[in-house]
Short mmCIF file of C-alpha atoms in Angstrom, two decimals:
data_model
loop_
_atom_site.label_atom_id
_atom_site.label_comp_id
_atom_site.label_asym_id
_atom_site.label_seq_id
_atom_site.Cartn_x
_atom_site.Cartn_y
_atom_site.Cartn_z
CA UNK A 196 17.31 16.90 17.03
CA UNK A 197 15.19 13.61 17.96
CA UNK A 198 17.73 11.51 19.78
CA UNK A 199 19.20 13.24 22.91
CA UNK A 200 21.13 11.92 25.98
CA UNK A 201 19.24 10.35 28.65
CA UNK A 202 20.45 12.72 31.06
CA UNK A 203 22.79 16.14 29.49
CA UNK A 204 24.46 18.63 31.53
CA UNK A 205 23.64 21.07 29.43
CA UNK A 206 19.34 20.52 29.94
CA UNK A 207 17.85 23.04 32.48
CA UNK A 208 16.46 21.85 35.55
CA UNK A 209 13.48 22.61 34.75
CA UNK A 210 13.34 20.44 31.74
CA UNK A 211 14.77 17.60 33.12
CA UNK A 212 11.77 17.32 35.49
CA UNK A 213 9.01 17.55 32.53
CA UNK A 214 7.51 14.50 32.08
CA UNK A 215 7.82 13.23 28.02
CA UNK A 216 5.08 12.87 25.49
CA UNK A 217 4.66 9.66 24.44
CA UNK A 218 3.55 8.67 20.73
CA UNK A 219 2.95 4.75 19.91
CA UNK A 220 2.55 4.20 16.34
CA UNK A 221 1.56 0.37 15.03
CA UNK A 222 1.49 -0.87 11.19
CA UNK A 223 -0.75 -3.30 10.51
CA UNK A 224 1.14 -6.32 8.93
CA UNK A 225 4.14 -4.90 7.73
CA UNK A 226 6.75 -6.75 6.93
CA UNK A 227 9.92 -6.93 8.54
CA UNK A 228 12.28 -5.63 6.40
CA UNK A 229 9.62 -3.26 4.46
CA UNK A 230 11.32 -0.22 6.19
CA UNK A 231 14.60 1.29 4.15
CA UNK A 232 16.07 1.34 7.76
CA UNK A 233 15.58 -2.28 7.67
CA UNK A 234 16.52 -3.34 4.47
CA UNK A 235 13.43 -2.79 2.09
CA UNK A 236 13.18 -0.67 -1.47
CA UNK A 237 9.70 1.05 -0.45
CA UNK A 238 10.15 5.06 -0.24
CA UNK A 239 9.57 5.31 3.90
CA UNK A 240 12.03 8.27 4.74
CA UNK A 241 9.89 9.91 7.49
CA UNK A 242 10.11 6.19 9.25
CA UNK A 243 13.97 5.97 8.49
CA UNK A 244 14.81 8.97 10.04
CA UNK A 245 12.90 8.36 13.23
CA UNK A 246 14.83 4.97 13.48
CA UNK A 247 18.33 5.64 12.57
CA UNK A 248 17.81 8.72 14.97
CA UNK A 249 16.91 6.03 17.63
CA UNK A 250 17.42 2.59 18.43
CA UNK A 251 16.35 0.10 15.73
CA UNK A 252 15.19 -3.28 17.60
CA UNK A 253 16.16 -6.39 15.37
CA UNK A 254 15.10 -8.74 18.51
CA UNK A 255 11.62 -7.40 19.00
CA UNK A 256 8.69 -9.70 19.22
CA UNK A 257 5.11 -9.89 19.14
CA UNK A 258 2.11 -12.08 19.18
CA UNK A 259 1.67 -14.14 15.71
CA UNK A 260 -1.65 -12.04 14.78
CA UNK A 261 -2.70 -8.52 15.53
CA UNK A 262 -5.43 -8.26 18.28
CA UNK A 263 -3.13 -10.71 20.89
CA UNK A 264 -0.23 -8.13 20.39
CA UNK A 265 -2.53 -5.03 20.82
CA UNK A 266 -3.42 -6.78 24.28
CA UNK A 267 -0.14 -7.08 25.36
CA UNK A 268 1.09 -4.29 24.16
CA UNK A 269 -1.82 -1.89 26.23
CA UNK A 270 -1.65 -4.32 29.13
CA UNK A 271 2.16 -5.34 29.67
CA UNK A 272 1.07 -8.91 30.21
CA UNK A 273 0.05 -12.14 28.55
CA UNK A 274 -2.36 -12.17 26.05
CA UNK A 275 -4.17 -15.21 27.53
CA UNK A 276 -4.23 -13.32 31.11
CA UNK A 277 -5.55 -10.21 29.22
CA UNK A 278 -8.40 -11.89 27.40
CA UNK A 279 -7.17 -12.31 23.58
CA UNK A 280 -5.69 -15.93 24.33
CA UNK A 281 -7.20 -16.35 20.60
CA UNK A 282 -8.79 -13.72 18.41
CA UNK A 283 -12.25 -13.37 19.04
CA UNK A 284 -13.14 -14.25 15.37
CA UNK A 285 -11.27 -17.67 15.85
CA UNK A 286 -12.24 -18.69 19.22
CA UNK A 287 -12.73 -22.71 19.26
CA UNK A 288 -15.97 -24.35 20.62
CA UNK A 289 -13.40 -26.10 23.36
CA UNK A 290 -11.81 -22.69 24.19
CA UNK A 291 -15.44 -20.65 24.57
CA UNK A 292 -16.36 -19.92 27.90
CA UNK A 293 -12.33 -20.11 29.49
CA UNK A 294 -10.87 -17.49 31.00
CA UNK A 295 -8.50 -15.82 28.97
CA UNK A 296 -10.45 -16.44 25.81
CA UNK A 297 -13.06 -13.68 26.06
CA UNK A 298 -11.84 -12.18 22.87
CA UNK A 299 -12.02 -8.69 24.23
CA UNK A 300 -9.51 -6.42 26.67
CA UNK A 301 -10.45 -8.15 30.28
CA UNK A 302 -11.23 -5.34 33.15
CA UNK A 303 -9.36 -6.81 35.19
CA UNK A 304 -6.17 -5.46 33.17
CA UNK A 305 -5.16 -2.14 32.91
CA UNK A 306 -4.41 -0.07 30.27
CA UNK A 307 -1.18 2.46 29.29
CA UNK A 308 -4.26 4.82 29.04
CA UNK A 309 -5.88 4.06 32.56
CA UNK A 310 -2.78 4.26 33.79
CA UNK A 311 -1.25 6.97 32.68
CA UNK A 312 -4.78 8.96 32.22
CA UNK A 313 -4.69 8.50 36.33
CA UNK A 314 -1.32 10.13 36.41
CA UNK A 315 -1.95 13.07 34.90
CA UNK A 316 -1.54 12.48 30.98
CA UNK A 317 -3.77 13.50 28.03
CA UNK A 318 -4.53 10.15 26.51
CA UNK A 319 -5.82 9.90 22.83
CA UNK A 320 -6.27 7.05 19.98
CA UNK A 321 -7.10 7.20 16.45
CA UNK A 322 -7.39 4.03 14.46
CA UNK A 323 -7.62 0.05 14.99
CA UNK A 324 -8.71 -1.00 18.25
CA UNK A 325 -9.47 -4.47 17.71
CA UNK A 326 -10.13 -5.36 21.69
CA UNK A 327 -13.84 -5.36 21.95
CA UNK A 328 -16.86 -4.20 20.50
CA UNK A 329 -19.09 -3.12 23.21
CA UNK A 330 -19.39 -0.05 25.10
CA UNK A 331 -17.49 -1.31 28.07
CA UNK A 332 -14.84 -2.20 25.73
CA UNK A 333 -14.71 0.68 23.69
CA UNK A 334 -11.50 2.57 24.27
CA UNK A 335 -13.40 5.91 25.86
CA UNK A 336 -14.31 3.34 28.59
CA UNK A 337 -10.83 2.04 28.78
CA UNK A 338 -8.85 5.21 29.30
CA UNK A 339 -8.70 7.31 26.26
CA UNK A 340 -9.77 10.63 26.87
CA UNK A 341 -10.56 11.34 22.84
CA UNK A 342 -10.62 8.39 20.20
CA UNK A 343 -11.69 7.92 16.43
CA UNK A 344 -11.34 4.18 16.19
CA UNK A 345 -12.18 1.11 13.84
CA UNK A 346 -13.37 -1.43 16.37
CA UNK A 347 -12.84 -4.58 14.07
CA UNK A 348 -9.69 -5.94 12.89
CA UNK A 349 -10.25 -4.62 8.91
CA UNK A 350 -12.22 -2.48 6.69
CA UNK A 351 -12.49 -1.00 3.13
CA UNK A 352 -9.36 1.44 3.36
CA UNK A 353 -11.37 4.01 1.27
CA UNK A 354 -14.50 3.40 3.17
CA UNK A 355 -17.74 4.82 2.12
CA UNK A 356 -19.42 7.83 2.18
CA UNK A 357 -22.64 6.12 3.01
CA UNK A 358 -23.44 4.39 6.21
CA UNK A 359 -19.90 2.52 7.55
CA UNK A 360 -22.02 -0.68 8.96
CA UNK A 361 -22.33 -0.90 4.96
CA UNK A 362 -18.71 -1.17 4.46
CA UNK A 363 -18.04 -3.57 1.50
CA UNK A 364 -14.63 -4.72 2.63
CA UNK A 365 -16.21 -6.33 5.65
CA UNK A 366 -19.56 -7.02 4.18
CA UNK A 367 -21.63 -5.23 6.99
CA UNK A 368 -18.87 -5.72 10.33
CA UNK A 369 -16.90 -2.07 10.21
CA UNK A 370 -17.59 -0.04 13.46
CA UNK A 371 -16.17 3.21 13.80
CA UNK A 372 -17.02 5.24 17.08
CA UNK A 373 -15.93 8.60 17.96
CA UNK A 374 -15.35 8.57 21.92
CA UNK A 375 -17.91 5.79 22.40
CA UNK A 376 -20.29 7.11 20.04
CA UNK A 377 -21.43 5.72 16.63
CA UNK A 378 -19.98 7.50 13.97
CA UNK A 379 -23.16 7.60 11.46
CA UNK A 380 -20.92 8.89 8.20
CA UNK A 381 -17.17 8.78 7.07
CA UNK A 382 -16.09 11.60 4.69
CA UNK A 383 -16.23 11.08 1.29
CA UNK A 384 -12.61 11.47 0.85
CA UNK A 385 -11.83 8.77 3.81
CA UNK A 386 -8.18 6.95 3.23
CA UNK A 387 -7.56 5.05 6.31
CA UNK A 388 -4.13 6.22 6.78
CA UNK A 389 -4.82 9.78 5.91
CA UNK A 390 -7.65 9.93 8.25
CA UNK A 391 -6.20 8.66 11.21
CA UNK A 392 -3.57 10.47 11.09
CA UNK A 393 -5.58 13.75 10.82
CA UNK A 394 -7.66 12.61 13.62
CA UNK A 395 -4.89 12.00 15.83
CA UNK A 396 -3.37 15.48 14.72
CA UNK A 397 -6.57 16.93 15.31
CA UNK A 398 -6.44 15.59 18.97
CA UNK A 399 -3.29 16.50 19.70
CA UNK A 400 -4.27 20.37 19.06
CA UNK A 401 -7.09 20.70 20.72
CA UNK A 402 -4.90 21.40 23.76
CA UNK A 403 -4.98 24.94 24.95
CA UNK A 404 -3.81 27.78 27.16
CA UNK A 405 -2.11 26.60 30.00
CA UNK A 406 -2.67 22.75 29.60
CA UNK A 407 -0.85 22.87 26.31
CA UNK A 408 3.15 22.04 26.60
CA UNK A 409 2.55 21.51 30.40
CA UNK A 410 0.39 18.48 30.12
CA UNK A 411 2.24 15.11 28.59
CA UNK A 412 0.19 13.18 26.06
CA UNK A 413 -0.17 9.61 25.35
CA UNK A 414 -0.98 8.93 21.64
CA UNK A 415 -1.26 6.01 20.26
CA UNK A 416 -1.88 5.79 16.01
CA UNK A 417 -2.95 2.60 15.29
CA UNK A 418 -2.59 2.37 11.03
CA UNK A 419 -4.80 -0.54 9.46
CA UNK A 420 -2.42 -0.35 7.03
CA UNK A 421 -0.82 -2.45 4.88
CA UNK A 422 -3.10 -4.95 5.98
CA UNK A 423 -5.58 -6.47 3.59
CA UNK A 424 -7.70 -5.88 1.79
CA UNK A 425 -4.74 -3.89 -0.44
CA UNK A 426 -5.75 -0.65 -1.53
CA UNK A 427 -3.84 2.68 -2.43
CA UNK A 428 -4.54 6.00 -3.81
CA UNK A 429 -3.75 5.66 -7.36
CA UNK A 430 -0.95 8.12 -7.29
CA UNK A 431 0.88 6.45 -5.01
CA UNK A 432 0.28 2.89 -6.89
CA UNK A 433 1.79 4.85 -9.93
CA UNK A 434 5.20 5.23 -8.27
CA UNK A 435 5.63 1.46 -7.96
CA UNK A 436 4.95 0.40 -11.54
CA UNK A 437 7.38 -1.83 -12.79
CA UNK A 438 9.16 -2.06 -9.54
CA UNK A 439 8.46 -5.59 -9.13
CA UNK A 440 8.72 -7.55 -12.24
CA UNK A 441 11.24 -9.28 -11.20
CA UNK A 442 9.44 -11.34 -8.81
CA UNK A 443 9.27 -12.14 -4.83
CA UNK A 444 12.79 -14.55 -5.32
CA UNK A 445 14.87 -11.47 -6.68
CA UNK A 446 13.48 -9.16 -3.85
CA UNK A 447 14.17 -11.52 -1.33
CA UNK A 448 17.53 -11.89 -2.06
CA UNK A 449 18.05 -8.10 -2.85
CA UNK A 450 16.48 -7.62 0.86
CA UNK A 451 18.99 -10.16 2.40
CA UNK A 452 21.89 -8.42 0.91
CA UNK A 453 20.61 -4.79 1.98
CA UNK A 454 20.07 -6.34 5.72
CA UNK A 455 23.76 -7.60 5.59
CA UNK A 456 25.19 -4.12 3.95
CA UNK A 457 23.44 -2.28 6.63
CA UNK A 458 24.40 -4.67 9.82
CA UNK A 459 21.12 -5.89 10.46
CA UNK A 460 21.99 -9.44 9.41
CA UNK A 461 25.46 -11.20 10.06
CA UNK A 462 27.23 -12.16 6.68
CA UNK A 463 27.11 -15.85 8.00
CA UNK A 464 23.70 -16.22 8.86
CA UNK A 465 21.73 -18.82 6.84
CA UNK A 466 18.14 -17.72 5.50
CA UNK A 467 15.59 -19.92 6.07
CA UNK A 468 14.45 -21.67 3.06
CA UNK A 469 10.48 -20.20 1.77
CA UNK A 470 7.37 -22.12 2.03
CA UNK A 471 5.60 -21.10 -1.18
CA UNK A 472 2.92 -23.48 -1.77
CA UNK A 473 2.57 -21.85 -5.13
CA UNK A 474 6.13 -22.54 -6.21
CA UNK A 475 9.05 -20.63 -7.44
CA UNK A 476 8.50 -17.02 -9.28
CA UNK A 477 9.62 -19.03 -12.57
CA UNK A 478 6.71 -21.59 -11.87
CA UNK A 479 4.01 -18.63 -12.78
CA UNK A 480 2.45 -18.00 -15.57
CA UNK A 481 3.13 -14.54 -17.01
CA UNK A 482 -0.27 -13.66 -16.55
CA UNK A 483 0.18 -14.97 -12.61
CA UNK A 484 3.23 -12.93 -12.47
CA UNK A 485 1.89 -9.85 -14.13
CA UNK A 486 -1.44 -9.73 -11.54
CA UNK A 487 1.25 -10.61 -8.59
CA UNK A 488 3.63 -7.90 -9.20
CA UNK A 489 0.67 -5.49 -9.27
CA UNK A 490 -0.43 -6.46 -5.76
CA UNK A 491 3.14 -5.81 -4.47
CA UNK A 492 2.72 -2.00 -6.26
CA UNK A 493 0.00 -1.54 -4.30
CA UNK A 494 0.95 -3.02 -1.00
CA UNK A 495 4.20 -0.80 -1.36
CA UNK A 496 1.95 2.16 -2.27
CA UNK A 497 -0.13 1.66 0.90
CA UNK A 498 3.42 1.64 2.99
CA UNK A 499 4.53 4.85 1.30
CA UNK A 500 1.30 6.52 2.06
CA UNK A 501 1.30 5.19 5.86
CA UNK A 502 4.95 6.81 5.92
CA UNK A 503 3.76 9.96 4.54
CA UNK A 504 1.15 10.56 7.28
CA UNK A 505 3.46 9.76 9.92
CA UNK A 506 5.58 12.89 8.32
CA UNK A 507 2.61 14.88 8.76
CA UNK A 508 2.38 14.14 12.64
CA UNK A 509 5.68 14.38 13.41
CA UNK A 510 5.89 17.98 11.54
CA UNK A 511 2.61 19.06 13.50
CA UNK A 512 4.28 18.10 16.92
CA UNK A 513 7.63 20.04 15.18
CA UNK A 514 5.14 22.82 14.97
CA UNK A 515 3.72 22.43 18.10
CA UNK A 516 6.91 22.85 20.06
CA UNK A 517 6.02 19.45 21.31
CA UNK A 518 8.51 17.27 19.03
CA UNK A 519 11.67 17.50 21.37
CA UNK A 520 9.81 16.11 24.52
CA UNK A 521 8.18 13.22 22.58
CA UNK A 522 9.20 9.52 22.87
CA UNK A 523 7.99 7.54 20.00
CA UNK A 524 7.98 3.89 19.52
CA UNK A 525 6.80 2.37 16.11
CA UNK A 526 5.97 -1.36 15.47
CA UNK A 527 4.33 -3.93 13.50
CA UNK A 528 1.76 -6.04 15.35
CA UNK A 529 3.14 -9.41 13.67
CA UNK A 530 5.16 -11.10 10.54
CA UNK A 531 4.04 -10.10 7.15
CA UNK A 532 0.72 -11.59 5.77
CA UNK A 533 1.05 -14.85 3.69
CA UNK A 534 -2.95 -14.84 3.19
CA UNK A 535 -3.39 -15.43 -0.41
CA UNK A 536 -7.26 -14.60 -1.85
CA UNK A 537 -6.77 -17.06 -4.57
CA UNK A 538 -5.44 -20.14 -2.65
CA UNK A 539 -5.08 -20.35 1.05
CA UNK A 540 -7.60 -17.62 1.58
CA UNK A 541 -10.28 -18.12 -0.77
CA UNK A 542 -12.70 -19.94 1.62
CA UNK A 543 -11.80 -17.78 4.60
CA UNK A 544 -12.61 -14.59 2.71
CA UNK A 545 -15.40 -16.07 0.20
CA UNK A 546 -17.64 -13.30 1.41
CA UNK A 547 -15.57 -10.71 1.28
CA UNK A 548 -14.20 -11.56 -2.85
CA UNK A 549 -18.23 -12.23 -3.81
CA UNK A 550 -18.58 -8.97 -6.00
CA UNK A 551 -15.22 -7.87 -6.14
CA UNK A 552 -13.40 -6.27 -9.02
CA UNK A 553 -10.11 -7.84 -9.20
CA UNK A 554 -9.54 -7.10 -12.86
CA UNK A 555 -5.71 -5.56 -13.10
CA UNK A 556 -6.87 -1.99 -14.07
CA UNK A 557 -9.10 -1.84 -10.92
CA UNK A 558 -6.54 -3.43 -8.43
CA UNK A 559 -6.28 -0.84 -5.73
CA UNK A 560 -9.30 0.58 -6.00
CA UNK A 561 -12.24 0.52 -3.04
CA UNK A 562 -14.35 -2.22 -5.29
CA UNK A 563 -11.36 -4.72 -5.41
CA UNK A 564 -10.14 -7.27 -2.58
CA UNK A 565 -6.67 -8.49 -2.64
CA UNK A 566 -4.14 -9.34 -0.73
CA UNK A 567 -0.32 -10.30 -1.82
CA UNK A 568 0.56 -13.94 -0.73
CA UNK A 569 3.35 -16.14 0.61
CA UNK A 570 5.71 -15.32 -2.11
CA UNK A 571 5.84 -11.69 -0.99
CA UNK A 572 5.34 -12.17 2.63
CA UNK A 573 8.48 -14.30 2.93
CA UNK A 574 10.71 -12.08 0.91
CA UNK A 575 9.71 -9.85 4.11
CA UNK A 576 10.36 -11.66 6.53
CA UNK A 577 13.59 -13.38 5.32
CA UNK A 578 15.89 -14.70 6.83
CA UNK A 579 13.14 -16.09 9.51
CA UNK A 580 11.09 -19.17 9.09
CA UNK A 581 7.07 -18.78 7.90
CA UNK A 582 4.96 -15.79 8.53
CA UNK A 583 2.18 -14.34 10.23
CA UNK A 584 0.11 -17.03 12.26
CA UNK A 585 3.35 -18.87 13.24
CA UNK A 586 5.33 -18.92 16.49
CA UNK A 587 8.52 -19.16 14.38
CA UNK A 588 10.66 -16.16 14.08
CA UNK A 589 9.07 -15.37 10.86
CA UNK A 590 5.27 -15.03 12.51
CA UNK A 591 6.68 -13.08 15.48
CA UNK A 592 10.07 -11.06 14.83
CA UNK A 593 8.23 -7.57 13.92
CA UNK A 594 10.39 -4.28 12.61
CA UNK A 595 10.18 -1.81 15.65
CA UNK A 596 12.43 0.94 17.33
CA UNK A 597 12.35 3.63 19.60
CA UNK A 598 13.42 7.04 19.17
CA UNK A 599 12.60 10.79 20.42
CA UNK A 600 13.72 12.48 23.91
CA UNK A 601 15.52 10.73 26.00
CA UNK A 602 16.74 8.16 23.38
CA UNK A 603 20.17 8.21 22.44
CA UNK A 604 21.42 7.40 18.82
CA UNK A 605 22.97 3.72 18.77
CA UNK A 606 24.82 2.49 15.74
CA UNK A 607 23.45 -0.56 14.13
CA UNK A 608 20.91 -2.39 15.67
CA UNK A 609 19.87 -4.02 18.71
CA UNK A 610 19.69 -7.85 18.57
CA UNK A 611 18.61 -8.90 22.37
CA UNK A 612 15.37 -10.20 22.71
CA UNK A 613 12.86 -8.03 23.37
CA UNK A 614 9.05 -8.57 24.18
CA UNK A 615 5.54 -6.19 22.97
CA UNK A 616 4.87 -6.65 26.64
CA UNK A 617 7.97 -4.71 27.38
CA UNK A 618 6.23 -1.13 25.89
CA UNK A 619 3.59 -0.70 28.39
CA UNK A 620 6.15 -0.68 31.89
CA UNK A 621 8.94 1.40 29.72
CA UNK A 622 6.64 4.25 28.58
CA UNK A 623 5.33 4.12 32.43
CA UNK A 624 8.58 4.49 33.67
CA UNK A 625 9.73 6.95 31.68
CA UNK A 626 6.66 9.10 32.75
CA UNK A 627 7.37 8.35 36.27
CA UNK A 628 4.33 6.23 36.97
CA UNK A 629 4.20 3.45 39.34
CA UNK A 630 4.45 0.43 37.17
CA UNK A 631 3.37 -2.29 40.49
CA UNK A 632 0.16 0.08 40.80
CA UNK A 633 -2.68 -2.99 41.42
CA UNK A 634 -5.59 -0.23 41.90
CA UNK A 635 -6.68 1.31 38.94
CA UNK A 636 -9.91 3.08 38.34
CA UNK A 637 -11.51 1.70 41.59
CA UNK A 638 -10.87 -1.59 40.71
CA UNK A 639 -8.14 -4.60 41.18
CA UNK A 640 -5.88 -4.93 38.18
CA UNK A 641 -3.36 -7.69 37.54
CA UNK A 642 0.11 -6.75 37.60
CA UNK A 643 2.30 -5.98 34.78
CA UNK A 644 4.73 -8.87 33.74
CA UNK A 645 6.53 -7.41 30.85
CA UNK A 646 10.40 -6.20 31.45
CA UNK A 647 10.96 -2.02 31.50
CA UNK A 648 13.67 -0.98 28.84
CA UNK A 649 14.56 1.68 30.87
CA UNK A 650 17.95 0.61 32.68
CA UNK A 651 18.80 -0.80 28.82
CA UNK A 652 18.18 2.54 27.44
CA UNK A 653 20.75 4.34 29.45
CA UNK A 654 22.99 1.56 29.44
CA UNK A 655 23.45 -0.41 26.20
CA UNK A 656 25.27 -2.75 28.14
CA UNK A 657 22.21 -3.73 30.22
CA UNK A 658 20.45 -6.72 29.34
CA UNK A 659 16.69 -6.67 29.65
CA UNK A 660 15.96 -10.38 29.70
CA UNK A 661 18.98 -12.50 31.22
CA UNK A 662 19.82 -16.18 30.26
CA UNK A 663 17.85 -17.56 32.87
CA UNK A 664 14.62 -15.57 32.27
CA UNK A 665 12.10 -17.83 30.24
CA UNK A 666 9.08 -16.47 27.88
CA UNK A 667 6.42 -18.65 26.95
CA UNK A 668 3.68 -18.25 24.29
CA UNK A 669 0.98 -19.79 22.47
CA UNK A 670 -1.37 -19.03 19.40
CA UNK A 671 -3.79 -21.10 17.42
CA UNK A 672 -1.84 -23.90 18.71
CA UNK A 673 1.93 -22.93 17.31
CA UNK A 674 3.77 -22.93 20.80
CA UNK A 675 7.22 -21.62 21.59
CA UNK A 676 9.48 -21.21 24.67
CA UNK A 677 12.59 -19.11 24.82
CA UNK A 678 15.14 -19.01 27.26
CA UNK A 679 18.40 -16.82 26.74
CA UNK A 680 19.37 -17.84 23.07
CA UNK A 681 17.46 -21.21 22.95
CA UNK A 682 13.91 -21.39 21.75
CA UNK A 683 11.78 -24.41 21.37
CA UNK A 684 9.26 -24.21 18.59
CA UNK A 685 6.26 -26.01 17.69
CA UNK A 686 4.28 -24.35 14.37
CA UNK A 687 1.28 -26.09 14.99
CA UNK A 688 2.12 -29.76 13.85
CA UNK A 689 2.41 -31.07 17.35
CA UNK A 690 6.17 -30.93 16.84
CA UNK A 691 8.49 -29.30 19.37
CA UNK A 692 12.01 -28.10 17.37
CA UNK A 693 15.18 -26.48 19.28
CA UNK A 694 17.00 -23.61 17.57
CA UNK A 695 20.02 -21.54 19.04
CA UNK A 696 18.75 -17.96 18.05
CA UNK A 697 21.77 -16.44 18.37
CA UNK A 698 23.63 -18.78 15.57
CA UNK A 699 21.07 -19.70 13.60
CA UNK A 700 18.60 -16.75 13.82
CA UNK A 701 16.64 -18.36 10.72
CA UNK A 702 15.35 -21.37 12.57
CA UNK A 703 17.50 -23.61 9.95
CA UNK A 704 19.05 -26.33 12.30
CA UNK A 705 16.66 -27.96 14.64
CA UNK A 706 19.01 -29.22 17.42
CA UNK A 707 16.43 -31.48 19.55
CA UNK A 708 17.99 -34.97 18.57
CA UNK A 709 21.49 -33.67 19.23
CA UNK A 710 20.32 -31.70 22.41
CA UNK A 711 17.35 -33.61 23.86
CA UNK A 712 17.63 -32.53 27.56
CA UNK A 713 17.20 -28.95 26.96
CA UNK A 714 14.41 -29.70 25.04
CA UNK A 715 12.56 -31.63 27.73
CA UNK A 716 14.16 -28.92 30.08
CA UNK A 717 12.11 -26.36 27.85
CA UNK A 718 9.20 -28.34 26.89
CA UNK A 719 8.61 -28.72 30.65
CA UNK A 720 8.84 -24.57 30.99
CA UNK A 721 6.24 -24.43 28.35
CA UNK A 722 4.01 -26.58 30.14
CA UNK A 723 4.26 -24.69 33.29
CA UNK A 724 3.82 -21.57 31.82
CA UNK A 725 0.51 -22.70 29.87
CA UNK A 726 -0.90 -23.90 33.13
CA UNK A 727 0.05 -20.25 34.46
CA UNK A 728 -1.60 -18.47 31.83
CA UNK A 729 -4.01 -20.90 31.47
CA UNK A 730 -3.61 -21.91 27.94
CA UNK A 731 -6.30 -24.28 26.15
CA UNK A 732 -5.34 -25.49 23.04
CA UNK A 733 -7.85 -25.25 20.24
CA UNK A 734 -9.39 -28.64 18.75
CA UNK A 735 -8.58 -28.06 15.30
CA UNK A 736 -6.33 -24.97 13.84
CA UNK A 737 -8.55 -22.26 13.05
CA UNK A 738 -5.74 -19.95 11.00
CA UNK A 739 -2.81 -20.85 8.48
CA UNK A 740 -2.04 -18.90 5.75
#
């Protein structure tokens, strides 16, 4: 049984003293309601089972895009302090050379792997890194004893059996490393989710003899699915043929209804109106609808395949006898991606689109290059406002759960605010490792600023963040400050909007005019936050889907 009570009289004293294994699984650009346990129709039985045996985190928040989130996940502190004040690919001229805008994980923050490795844990990574490209920034140099890593933020999911640097999806910038050494060739049957799971299973299986079962592990499985380009094995795509022919407007309403039925969404919550630049589903031509539906079929197949591989990892842990002593944290790294290769993303992805074969019969193959656009993305983020890239709830409220050893199953969902920066101190506490340590590997490192969930895991009535605790954030000029249930948001247009998230999680009612004093107080608090972490607002907005 995965969900175990934190303290149980029936557990032998020796087992109580054993430190848990820690498994963190990240999905890339996964939508909030894509999983069945969160309202989706995609086949995800393995993730659903884990989620329902643990605690579903309906108030979990990340940064609006991938690498800033990953910096917070591994360091336990704000992305500006960790070196990812913006994505390396998006650094503006006025941000270059500024502290916090290095575009890689700074050496004055310690990773979870470094902290846990120094305290007796075996540390392994398989999948996306996106926190630095040089040997000094490689995961092997940042505490992972075994690693297979894609260093960049994206790649062709089928890879290539030739030189990986010739990746057609990234035009020569896909770099794979194993334990810090360049990978000369990928296997001919490479598919990202399959291979990343296989390598992680292999790394965990390398523990032999006395160490096996006695030395706990920290494993980080970072899928690149379902991040574009949308590519999946044909047998998985076929499973969803015709499923999305009614369009994204219908899907959105069905998922909202399912969230209400599951108790994830209160019946009286108003969903934010989608912002679909290309109009409603009915405004599309028959051919446009056909292509858009196929894109969503491929996306669903990618999520399905990811779930299959999570199942493989879980079964390997069960077979080795490690599963009952493993804490599992699953999360998406941001809200769903609204980029559209044919409209908003055409210029940004121009080099990748050159020569792509996007005929309908070839969509989803290695030679195609697709995204699925704002309509499907906002079906996945509903009831929230907007998508990846914004500090709105749609950009930062991500699907997540915690399950496994020491995590008692809870009915319903947990709605209180939680941050991705909290994961590091939580896992360190579960591992009985000092979270206040500032000397790691002979260097001085910044303190962790995230808040541990340990007390709340034991006491459901406890709060991780109190009404007085303020949390600031910024990316691409989009800003927010959260204190209690109140949130001040600027989506990058320079206008502050005030929302009561407890009553209006869809951010549909701007209360800034009716409560100007609260707006001013939160704006001043954001200014203080920006000075403390060294925010440099971009001279131009570098990314908007």
